[in-house]
XYZ file of C-alpha atoms in Angstrom:
120
model
C -59.538 41.618 26.511
C -59.860 41.184 23.525
C -56.298 41.950 23.290
C -55.729 38.624 24.943
C -58.057 37.114 22.531
C -56.397 38.691 19.634
C -53.269 36.798 20.752
C -53.724 33.467 21.032
C -55.675 33.560 18.059
C -52.321 34.406 16.213
C -50.067 32.709 18.074
C -51.751 29.431 17.001
C -51.587 30.753 13.254
C -47.633 30.828 13.554
C -45.938 28.154 13.581
C -43.482 27.186 15.989
C -40.060 27.246 14.501
C -37.916 30.398 16.231
C -34.472 31.991 13.713
C -32.632 32.679 16.391
C -31.430 29.372 16.858
C -27.816 29.220 17.623
C -25.351 28.249 15.902
C -23.790 25.503 16.251
C -19.574 25.656 14.987
C -18.316 22.515 13.846
C -14.124 22.845 14.236
C -13.571 19.702 12.763
C -15.203 20.337 9.218
C -14.289 24.302 9.608
C -10.845 22.689 9.403
C -11.382 20.280 6.302
C -13.442 22.882 4.602
C -10.547 25.061 5.540
C -7.451 22.656 3.531
C -9.353 21.556 1.165
C -9.678 25.601 -0.411
C -6.279 26.045 0.401
C -4.977 23.187 -0.838
C -2.221 23.994 -4.197
C -1.303 20.688 -6.347
C 2.158 20.795 -7.060
C 2.770 21.952 -10.129
C 4.047 18.759 -12.826
C 6.460 19.837 -15.867
C 5.905 18.663 -19.613
C 8.597 15.939 -19.533
C 7.700 14.772 -16.316
C 7.939 11.420 -17.883
C 10.601 10.621 -20.132
C 12.631 8.137 -18.284
C 9.412 6.759 -16.879
C 7.869 5.279 -20.020
C 8.978 3.462 -23.353
C 8.918 4.276 -26.247
C 6.382 2.529 -28.373
C 7.320 0.729 -31.242
C 5.865 -2.000 -33.415
C 6.611 -5.620 -33.414
C 8.429 -7.443 -36.602
C 5.809 -8.386 -38.753
C 5.521 -12.567 -39.289
C 6.836 -14.280 -41.732
C 4.556 -16.478 -44.029
C 4.647 -19.876 -43.214
C 5.897 -21.455 -46.213
C 5.143 -25.262 -47.658
C 8.187 -27.862 -47.695
C 9.184 -28.208 -51.444
C 8.977 -32.134 -51.307
C 4.991 -32.429 -49.507
C 3.673 -35.976 -51.158
C 7.368 -37.067 -50.259
C 6.613 -36.222 -46.674
C 2.708 -37.009 -47.071
C 4.042 -40.472 -48.085
C 6.231 -40.834 -45.447
C 3.908 -40.186 -43.491
C 0.999 -42.687 -44.258
C 3.396 -45.716 -45.161
C 5.082 -45.024 -40.807
C 2.849 -47.639 -38.469
C 0.737 -46.241 -36.425
C 2.291 -46.372 -33.150
C -0.222 -48.717 -30.077
C -0.238 -47.847 -26.525
C -0.260 -50.937 -24.210
C -3.464 -51.161 -22.513
C -3.325 -51.827 -18.960
C -5.241 -54.557 -17.703
C -7.669 -53.845 -14.652
C -8.316 -56.091 -11.754
C -11.293 -56.173 -10.179
C -12.116 -55.428 -6.629
C -14.993 -57.264 -6.384
C -15.929 -60.548 -4.666
C -18.158 -61.983 -7.041
C -16.180 -60.499 -9.828
C -19.528 -57.790 -10.559
C -19.440 -55.272 -12.663
C -18.348 -51.543 -10.564
C -22.419 -50.591 -9.979
C -23.478 -52.978 -8.802
C -20.869 -53.844 -5.912
C -21.450 -49.960 -5.692
C -24.917 -50.341 -4.882
C -23.594 -54.004 -3.291
C -21.493 -51.564 -0.588
C -24.511 -49.312 -0.249
C -27.265 -51.400 0.740
C -24.742 -53.067 3.036
C -26.180 -52.593 7.287
C -24.109 -50.292 8.409
C -21.136 -52.051 11.406
C -22.718 -51.528 15.076
C -20.151 -48.787 16.852
C -18.768 -49.989 20.586
C -20.654 -47.589 23.186
C -17.828 -45.945 24.904
C -17.228 -46.811 28.075
């Protein structure tokens, strides 16, 4: 009987972990890993870029602007020129009482809404 008691004590102390679990195989993962390990990238020639990439050339340097030879004459001609004025279009008032746009809008908002006809 003491053997049974000793076995019961040891069983309660030992975790219930089994080291003989059945190993499951994931076929898709195995195939994937095998293909990744077997992959060999294609070698690229050192002159593969020739004809695909254009050679870089610096843009031409811009020329510095030059002042006109007769600057004073051009400025005086500009000052003497008569400015043209745009024609002012008359704004027709849409309000009945000649009220300003804001007042007409407020009276429109305060007006009663038309009653909808009942559908029969």
